[in-house]
Amino acid sequence: MTARTTAPPELEVRDVTVRFAGLTALDEVSFTVAPGSVHAIIGPNGAGKSTCFNVLSGLYRPATGTVRLGGTELTRLAPHRIAALGVARTFQNIVTTEGTVADNLMLGRHALTRAGFAASALRLPRAVREQREHLARAREIAELVGLQQHFDSPVALLSYGDRKRVEFARALCLEPSVLLLDEPVAGMNGAERARTAEVVRTVRDRLGLSVVLVEHDMGLVMRLADEVTVLDFGRVIAHGTPDRVRQDPEVLRAYLGTETPQEDVA
């Protein structure tokens, strides 16, 4: 599988504020996702992590602040426009369709299809050729995330962990430069979490993309992330490497209500 030949663009979040009926969900949040890095957004429940992801993917529009991907501002764009620019997302809850793994992954390729509806419906040679190419690429991505043996299997028959990986693979089928993973190992057992962590690592290295993840499994975050941004009550309270963040007094207070460093805080 071919990696991108150029580094992905930098994702820059600057002074983003989101309010809901007078409640401030994000308060002047700023951070930068370096090209090709794994960047984790963590924090206690209600800290604003999901709201932040919804801003990055275009589901929410901030009251103030900007989100930029390279030289392009994403702040006021619709979700499908942001996806077309190279930002793909998974969700906390499994969102798969009926049919096979191949069917689900081909949905992810739909936005990249150039042949028109008429050409596809009439099975014109260029449409058939393009469909074949997309299917081959979907098969490559399935192999990359460990789903090759299930490619033609109904999604309904897969394990929970494999269905989560179908979502992961479908997002990759958009050929993103930035992949947003919303709690990718939520609900998985220990073996499935370890397997998914390895998949994230492999995808980042092989495809040369940036990964932004929200995750409550702090062991996974500390193993995977290059940089960590910590939110609490909608504000950034810490940012840095995993080792630096886990010793930060503000982080310790947010998670444990103590300033004493604890080995397993983050």
mmCIF file of C-alpha atoms in Angstrom:
data_model
loop_
_atom_site.group_PDB
_atom_site.id
_atom_site.type_symbol
_atom_site.label_atom_id
_atom_site.label_comp_id
_atom_site.label_asym_id
_atom_site.label_seq_id
_atom_site.Cartn_x
_atom_site.Cartn_y
_atom_site.Cartn_z
ATOM 1 C CA MET A 1 0.000 0.000 0.000
ATOM 2 C CA THR A 2 1.423 3.365 -1.049
ATOM 3 C CA ALA A 3 1.894 6.120 1.521
ATOM 4 C CA ARG A 4 1.354 9.760 0.611
ATOM 5 C CA THR A 5 4.397 11.374 -0.945
ATOM 6 C CA THR A 6 4.009 14.672 0.903
ATOM 7 C CA ALA A 7 3.392 15.413 4.565
ATOM 8 C CA PRO A 8 -0.228 16.034 5.545
ATOM 9 C CA PRO A 9 -1.129 19.666 6.216
ATOM 10 C CA GLU A 10 -1.015 21.076 9.712
ATOM 11 C CA LEU A 11 -4.360 21.250 11.527
ATOM 12 C CA GLU A 12 -4.564 24.452 13.551
ATOM 13 C CA VAL A 13 -7.311 25.254 16.079
ATOM 14 C CA ARG A 14 -7.230 28.821 17.339
ATOM 15 C CA ASP A 15 -9.326 30.400 20.100
ATOM 16 C CA VAL A 16 -12.411 28.274 19.397
ATOM 17 C CA THR A 17 -15.404 29.048 21.590
ATOM 18 C CA VAL A 18 -18.707 27.147 21.438
ATOM 19 C CA ARG A 19 -21.794 28.112 23.422
ATOM 20 C CA PHE A 20 -25.124 26.353 23.847
ATOM 21 C CA ALA A 21 -27.958 28.465 25.295
ATOM 22 C CA GLY A 22 -25.551 30.439 27.412
ATOM 23 C CA LEU A 23 -23.420 27.430 28.424
ATOM 24 C CA THR A 24 -19.816 27.639 27.259
ATOM 25 C CA ALA A 25 -18.819 24.178 26.007
ATOM 26 C CA LEU A 26 -15.437 25.281 24.621
ATOM 27 C CA ASP A 27 -13.663 28.379 25.893
ATOM 28 C CA GLU A 28 -10.983 29.793 23.561
ATOM 29 C CA VAL A 29 -9.502 26.367 22.829
ATOM 30 C CA SER A 30 -6.267 26.345 20.832
ATOM 31 C CA PHE A 31 -3.935 23.553 19.752
ATOM 32 C CA THR A 32 -2.026 22.443 16.670
ATOM 33 C CA VAL A 33 -1.820 18.936 15.227
ATOM 34 C CA ALA A 34 1.631 18.513 13.729
ATOM 35 C CA PRO A 35 1.794 16.790 10.332
ATOM 36 C CA GLY A 36 2.011 13.015 10.677
ATOM 37 C CA SER A 37 1.535 13.003 14.460
ATOM 38 C CA VAL A 38 -0.905 11.235 16.766
ATOM 39 C CA HIS A 39 -2.569 13.961 18.827
ATOM 40 C CA ALA A 40 -4.836 12.987 21.729
ATOM 41 C CA ILE A 41 -7.572 15.135 23.248
ATOM 42 C CA ILE A 42 -8.373 13.960 26.756
ATOM 43 C CA GLY A 43 -10.247 15.161 29.817
ATOM 44 C CA PRO A 44 -12.906 14.166 32.335
ATOM 45 C CA ASN A 45 -16.514 13.616 31.272
ATOM 46 C CA GLY A 46 -18.087 16.878 30.184
ATOM 47 C CA ALA A 47 -14.731 18.475 29.416
ATOM 48 C CA GLY A 48 -15.708 19.355 25.828
ATOM 49 C CA LYS A 49 -13.911 16.628 23.888
ATOM 50 C CA SER A 50 -16.861 15.565 21.723
ATOM 51 C CA THR A 51 -17.797 19.194 21.122
ATOM 52 C CA CYS A 52 -14.260 19.800 19.900
ATOM 53 C CA PHE A 53 -14.501 16.872 17.469
ATOM 54 C CA ASN A 54 -17.851 18.150 16.231
ATOM 55 C CA VAL A 55 -16.220 21.483 15.449
ATOM 56 C CA LEU A 56 -13.308 19.839 13.629
ATOM 57 C CA SER A 57 -15.660 17.764 11.462
ATOM 58 C CA GLY A 58 -18.081 20.630 10.778
ATOM 59 C CA LEU A 59 -21.060 19.387 12.776
ATOM 60 C CA TYR A 60 -20.828 22.437 15.061
ATOM 61 C CA ARG A 61 -19.883 25.972 14.133
ATOM 62 C CA PRO A 62 -18.018 27.917 16.794
ATOM 63 C CA ALA A 63 -19.158 31.314 18.034
ATOM 64 C CA THR A 64 -15.600 32.564 17.660
ATOM 65 C CA GLY A 65 -12.251 31.171 16.587
ATOM 66 C CA THR A 66 -10.933 29.330 13.542
ATOM 67 C CA VAL A 67 -9.961 25.862 12.367
ATOM 68 C CA ARG A 68 -7.481 25.705 9.502
ATOM 69 C CA LEU A 69 -6.142 22.751 7.530
ATOM 70 C CA GLY A 70 -2.985 23.976 5.887
ATOM 71 C CA GLY A 71 -4.011 27.177 4.156
ATOM 72 C CA THR A 72 -7.735 26.408 4.111
ATOM 73 C CA GLU A 73 -10.162 27.602 6.757
ATOM 74 C CA LEU A 74 -12.682 24.917 7.718
ATOM 75 C CA THR A 75 -14.671 26.870 10.292
ATOM 76 C CA ARG A 76 -17.763 27.662 8.205
ATOM 77 C CA LEU A 77 -17.707 24.690 5.850
ATOM 78 C CA ALA A 78 -20.305 21.914 5.765
ATOM 79 C CA PRO A 79 -19.198 18.440 6.932
ATOM 80 C CA HIS A 80 -19.094 16.988 3.398
ATOM 81 C CA ARG A 81 -16.854 19.849 2.253
ATOM 82 C CA ILE A 82 -14.486 19.250 5.165
ATOM 83 C CA ALA A 83 -14.420 15.517 4.378
ATOM 84 C CA ALA A 84 -13.615 16.298 0.734
ATOM 85 C CA LEU A 85 -10.661 18.410 1.893
ATOM 86 C CA GLY A 86 -9.188 15.412 3.719
ATOM 87 C CA VAL A 87 -10.677 15.196 7.224
ATOM 88 C CA ALA A 88 -12.392 11.861 7.984
ATOM 89 C CA ARG A 89 -14.055 10.856 11.225
ATOM 90 C CA THR A 90 -15.296 7.851 13.156
ATOM 91 C CA PHE A 91 -17.926 8.083 15.910
ATOM 92 C CA GLN A 92 -18.245 6.693 19.438
ATOM 93 C CA ASN A 93 -21.177 4.502 18.457
ATOM 94 C CA ILE A 94 -20.909 1.983 15.660
ATOM 95 C CA VAL A 95 -22.477 3.291 12.448
ATOM 96 C CA THR A 96 -22.441 0.482 9.898
ATOM 97 C CA THR A 97 -24.894 -0.326 7.162
ATOM 98 C CA GLU A 98 -26.367 -3.645 6.195
ATOM 99 C CA GLY A 99 -24.366 -5.719 3.753
ATOM 100 C CA THR A 100 -20.770 -6.836 3.699
ATOM 101 C CA VAL A 101 -17.556 -5.223 4.835
ATOM 102 C CA ALA A 102 -16.877 -4.488 1.169
ATOM 103 C CA ASP A 103 -20.219 -2.702 0.834
ATOM 104 C CA ASN A 104 -19.439 -0.493 3.827
ATOM 105 C CA LEU A 105 -15.963 0.374 2.619
ATOM 106 C CA MET A 106 -17.226 1.204 -0.848
ATOM 107 C CA LEU A 107 -19.531 3.772 0.757
ATOM 108 C CA GLY A 108 -16.369 5.475 1.917
ATOM 109 C CA ARG A 109 -15.088 5.536 -1.667
ATOM 110 C CA HIS A 110 -18.282 7.123 -2.981
ATOM 111 C CA ALA A 111 -17.084 10.700 -2.467
ATOM 112 C CA LEU A 112 -14.035 9.947 -4.635
ATOM 113 C CA THR A 113 -16.064 8.606 -7.556
ATOM 114 C CA ARG A 114 -15.664 10.644 -10.750
ATOM 115 C CA ALA A 115 -17.943 8.708 -13.086
ATOM 116 C CA GLY A 116 -21.413 10.197 -13.089
ATOM 117 C CA PHE A 117 -24.615 8.468 -12.088
ATOM 118 C CA ALA A 118 -25.607 7.800 -15.704
ATOM 119 C CA ALA A 119 -22.243 6.260 -16.578
ATOM 120 C CA SER A 120 -22.403 4.022 -13.519
ATOM 121 C CA ALA A 121 -26.018 3.009 -14.145
ATOM 122 C CA LEU A 122 -25.251 2.158 -17.788
ATOM 123 C CA ARG A 123 -22.092 0.290 -16.803
ATOM 124 C CA LEU A 124 -19.986 2.281 -19.227
ATOM 125 C CA PRO A 125 -16.390 1.042 -19.494
ATOM 126 C CA ARG A 126 -14.844 3.980 -17.610
ATOM 127 C CA ALA A 127 -17.353 3.571 -14.763
ATOM 128 C CA VAL A 128 -16.713 -0.169 -14.559
ATOM 129 C CA ARG A 129 -12.959 0.445 -14.537
ATOM 130 C CA GLU A 130 -13.248 3.045 -11.806
ATOM 131 C CA GLN A 131 -15.458 0.758 -9.715
ATOM 132 C CA ARG A 132 -12.874 -2.002 -10.025
ATOM 133 C CA GLU A 133 -10.107 0.358 -8.912
ATOM 134 C CA HIS A 134 -12.100 1.533 -5.893
ATOM 135 C CA LEU A 135 -12.857 -2.044 -4.886
ATOM 136 C CA ALA A 136 -9.181 -2.938 -5.093
ATOM 137 C CA ARG A 137 -8.276 0.012 -2.899
ATOM 138 C CA ALA A 138 -10.988 -0.909 -0.398
ATOM 139 C CA ARG A 139 -9.517 -4.418 -0.240
ATOM 140 C CA GLU A 140 -6.055 -2.968 0.453
ATOM 141 C CA ILE A 141 -7.429 -0.869 3.309
ATOM 142 C CA ALA A 142 -9.287 -3.864 4.730
ATOM 143 C CA GLU A 143 -6.007 -5.768 4.765
ATOM 144 C CA LEU A 144 -4.215 -2.857 6.436
ATOM 145 C CA VAL A 145 -6.651 -2.844 9.381
ATOM 146 C CA GLY A 146 -6.843 -6.641 9.650
ATOM 147 C CA LEU A 147 -10.224 -7.221 8.001
ATOM 148 C CA GLN A 148 -9.076 -8.969 4.845
ATOM 149 C CA GLN A 149 -10.559 -12.313 5.864
ATOM 150 C CA HIS A 150 -13.928 -10.638 6.467
ATOM 151 C CA PHE A 151 -14.031 -8.543 3.285
ATOM 152 C CA ASP A 152 -17.002 -10.395 1.811
ATOM 153 C CA SER A 153 -18.659 -11.198 5.144
ATOM 154 C CA PRO A 154 -21.864 -9.547 6.402
ATOM 155 C CA VAL A 155 -21.017 -6.871 8.956
ATOM 156 C CA ALA A 156 -23.819 -8.164 11.216
ATOM 157 C CA LEU A 157 -21.864 -11.403 11.782
ATOM 158 C CA LEU A 158 -18.660 -9.703 12.930
ATOM 159 C CA SER A 159 -17.463 -9.240 16.490
ATOM 160 C CA TYR A 160 -17.832 -5.866 18.168
ATOM 161 C CA GLY A 161 -14.134 -5.092 17.738
ATOM 162 C CA ASP A 162 -14.198 -5.982 14.031
ATOM 163 C CA ARG A 163 -17.274 -3.803 13.468
ATOM 164 C CA LYS A 164 -15.421 -0.892 15.067
ATOM 165 C CA ARG A 165 -12.572 -1.564 12.641
ATOM 166 C CA VAL A 166 -15.028 -1.497 9.732
ATOM 167 C CA GLU A 167 -15.826 2.095 10.731
ATOM 168 C CA PHE A 168 -12.121 2.835 10.960
ATOM 169 C CA ALA A 169 -11.519 1.351 7.496
ATOM 170 C CA ARG A 170 -14.478 3.188 5.964
ATOM 171 C CA ALA A 171 -13.032 6.498 7.163
ATOM 172 C CA LEU A 172 -9.677 5.544 5.636
ATOM 173 C CA CYS A 173 -11.422 4.878 2.330
ATOM 174 C CA LEU A 174 -11.892 8.652 2.013
ATOM 175 C CA GLU A 175 -8.077 8.875 1.694
ATOM 176 C CA PRO A 176 -7.865 11.489 4.466
ATOM 177 C CA SER A 177 -4.849 13.514 5.456
ATOM 178 C CA VAL A 178 -6.297 13.858 8.987
ATOM 179 C CA LEU A 179 -8.203 11.043 10.699
ATOM 180 C CA LEU A 180 -10.419 11.846 13.694
ATOM 181 C CA LEU A 181 -10.971 8.811 15.934
ATOM 182 C CA ASP A 182 -13.713 9.247 18.529
ATOM 183 C CA GLU A 183 -13.107 6.667 21.292
ATOM 184 C CA PRO A 184 -11.779 3.979 18.914
ATOM 185 C CA VAL A 185 -11.439 1.288 21.609
ATOM 186 C CA ALA A 186 -14.569 2.037 23.640
ATOM 187 C CA GLY A 187 -16.285 -1.176 24.696
ATOM 188 C CA MET A 188 -13.437 -3.440 23.562
ATOM 189 C CA ASN A 189 -11.747 -6.095 25.655
ATOM 190 C CA GLY A 190 -8.020 -5.986 26.366
ATOM 191 C CA ALA A 191 -6.976 -7.996 23.321
ATOM 192 C CA GLU A 192 -9.138 -5.916 20.982
ATOM 193 C CA ARG A 193 -7.770 -2.673 22.438
ATOM 194 C CA ALA A 194 -4.187 -3.809 21.884
ATOM 195 C CA ARG A 195 -4.987 -4.883 18.329
ATOM 196 C CA THR A 196 -6.662 -1.579 17.509
ATOM 197 C CA ALA A 197 -3.768 0.406 18.971
ATOM 198 C CA GLU A 198 -1.413 -1.469 16.667
ATOM 199 C CA VAL A 199 -3.706 -0.737 13.710
ATOM 200 C CA VAL A 200 -3.667 2.997 14.496
ATOM 201 C CA ARG A 201 0.120 2.930 14.666
ATOM 202 C CA THR A 202 0.385 1.019 11.397
ATOM 203 C CA VAL A 203 -2.048 3.296 9.581
ATOM 204 C CA ARG A 204 -0.206 6.428 10.682
ATOM 205 C CA ASP A 205 3.154 5.010 9.614
ATOM 206 C CA ARG A 206 2.057 3.355 6.370
ATOM 207 C CA LEU A 207 -0.291 6.045 5.075
ATOM 208 C CA GLY A 208 1.560 9.072 6.422
ATOM 209 C CA LEU A 209 -1.479 10.805 7.843
ATOM 210 C CA SER A 210 -2.197 12.704 11.054
ATOM 211 C CA VAL A 211 -4.423 11.132 13.713
ATOM 212 C CA VAL A 212 -6.475 13.033 16.286
ATOM 213 C CA LEU A 213 -8.129 10.855 18.896
ATOM 214 C CA VAL A 214 -10.466 11.227 21.820
ATOM 215 C CA GLU A 215 -10.127 8.278 24.165
ATOM 216 C CA HIS A 216 -10.780 7.399 27.817
ATOM 217 C CA ASP A 217 -8.252 4.535 27.801
ATOM 218 C CA MET A 218 -5.318 6.502 29.165
ATOM 219 C CA GLY A 219 -2.902 3.616 28.823
ATOM 220 C CA LEU A 220 -3.564 3.594 25.076
ATOM 221 C CA VAL A 221 -3.278 7.377 24.853
ATOM 222 C CA MET A 222 0.064 7.381 26.615
ATOM 223 C CA ARG A 223 1.419 4.649 24.342
ATOM 224 C CA LEU A 224 0.164 6.118 21.070
ATOM 225 C CA ALA A 225 0.147 9.899 21.337
ATOM 226 C CA ASP A 226 2.988 12.204 20.356
ATOM 227 C CA GLU A 227 1.158 15.206 21.832
ATOM 228 C CA VAL A 228 -1.731 15.470 24.291
ATOM 229 C CA THR A 229 -4.174 18.329 24.839
ATOM 230 C CA VAL A 230 -6.144 18.170 28.091
ATOM 231 C CA LEU A 231 -9.560 19.833 28.399
ATOM 232 C CA ASP A 232 -11.499 20.538 31.575
ATOM 233 C CA PHE A 233 -14.791 22.444 31.634
ATOM 234 C CA GLY A 234 -14.164 23.493 28.033
ATOM 235 C CA ARG A 235 -10.736 24.990 28.654
ATOM 236 C CA VAL A 236 -7.260 23.752 27.754
ATOM 237 C CA ILE A 237 -5.520 23.087 31.053
ATOM 238 C CA ALA A 238 -2.419 21.324 29.743
ATOM 239 C CA HIS A 239 -0.632 20.453 26.534
ATOM 240 C CA GLY A 240 2.547 18.574 25.727
ATOM 241 C CA THR A 241 4.088 15.144 25.510
ATOM 242 C CA PRO A 242 2.375 12.283 27.370
ATOM 243 C CA ASP A 243 5.079 12.210 30.050
ATOM 244 C CA ARG A 244 4.809 15.946 30.642
ATOM 245 C CA VAL A 245 1.019 15.954 30.755
ATOM 246 C CA ARG A 246 0.745 13.068 33.190
ATOM 247 C CA GLN A 247 2.788 15.005 35.748
ATOM 248 C CA ASP A 248 0.977 18.329 35.311
ATOM 249 C CA PRO A 249 -0.671 19.492 38.578
ATOM 250 C CA GLU A 250 -3.746 20.830 36.750
ATOM 251 C CA VAL A 251 -4.285 17.443 35.093
ATOM 252 C CA LEU A 252 -3.905 15.646 38.404
ATOM 253 C CA ARG A 253 -6.491 17.930 39.986
ATOM 254 C CA ALA A 254 -8.929 17.460 37.088
ATOM 255 C CA TYR A 255 -8.705 13.669 37.167
ATOM 256 C CA LEU A 256 -7.986 12.886 40.793
ATOM 257 C CA GLY A 257 -8.644 16.000 42.846
ATOM 258 C CA THR A 258 -5.029 15.925 44.009
ATOM 259 C CA GLU A 259 -1.720 17.561 43.178
ATOM 260 C CA THR A 260 0.245 14.416 44.028
ATOM 261 C CA PRO A 261 1.604 12.635 40.910
ATOM 262 C CA GLN A 262 0.130 9.210 40.385
ATOM 263 C CA GLU A 263 1.664 6.595 38.114
ATOM 264 C CA ASP A 264 -1.577 5.614 36.379
ATOM 265 C CA VAL A 265 -3.295 9.007 36.058
ATOM 266 C CA ALA A 266 -2.974 9.308 32.346
#
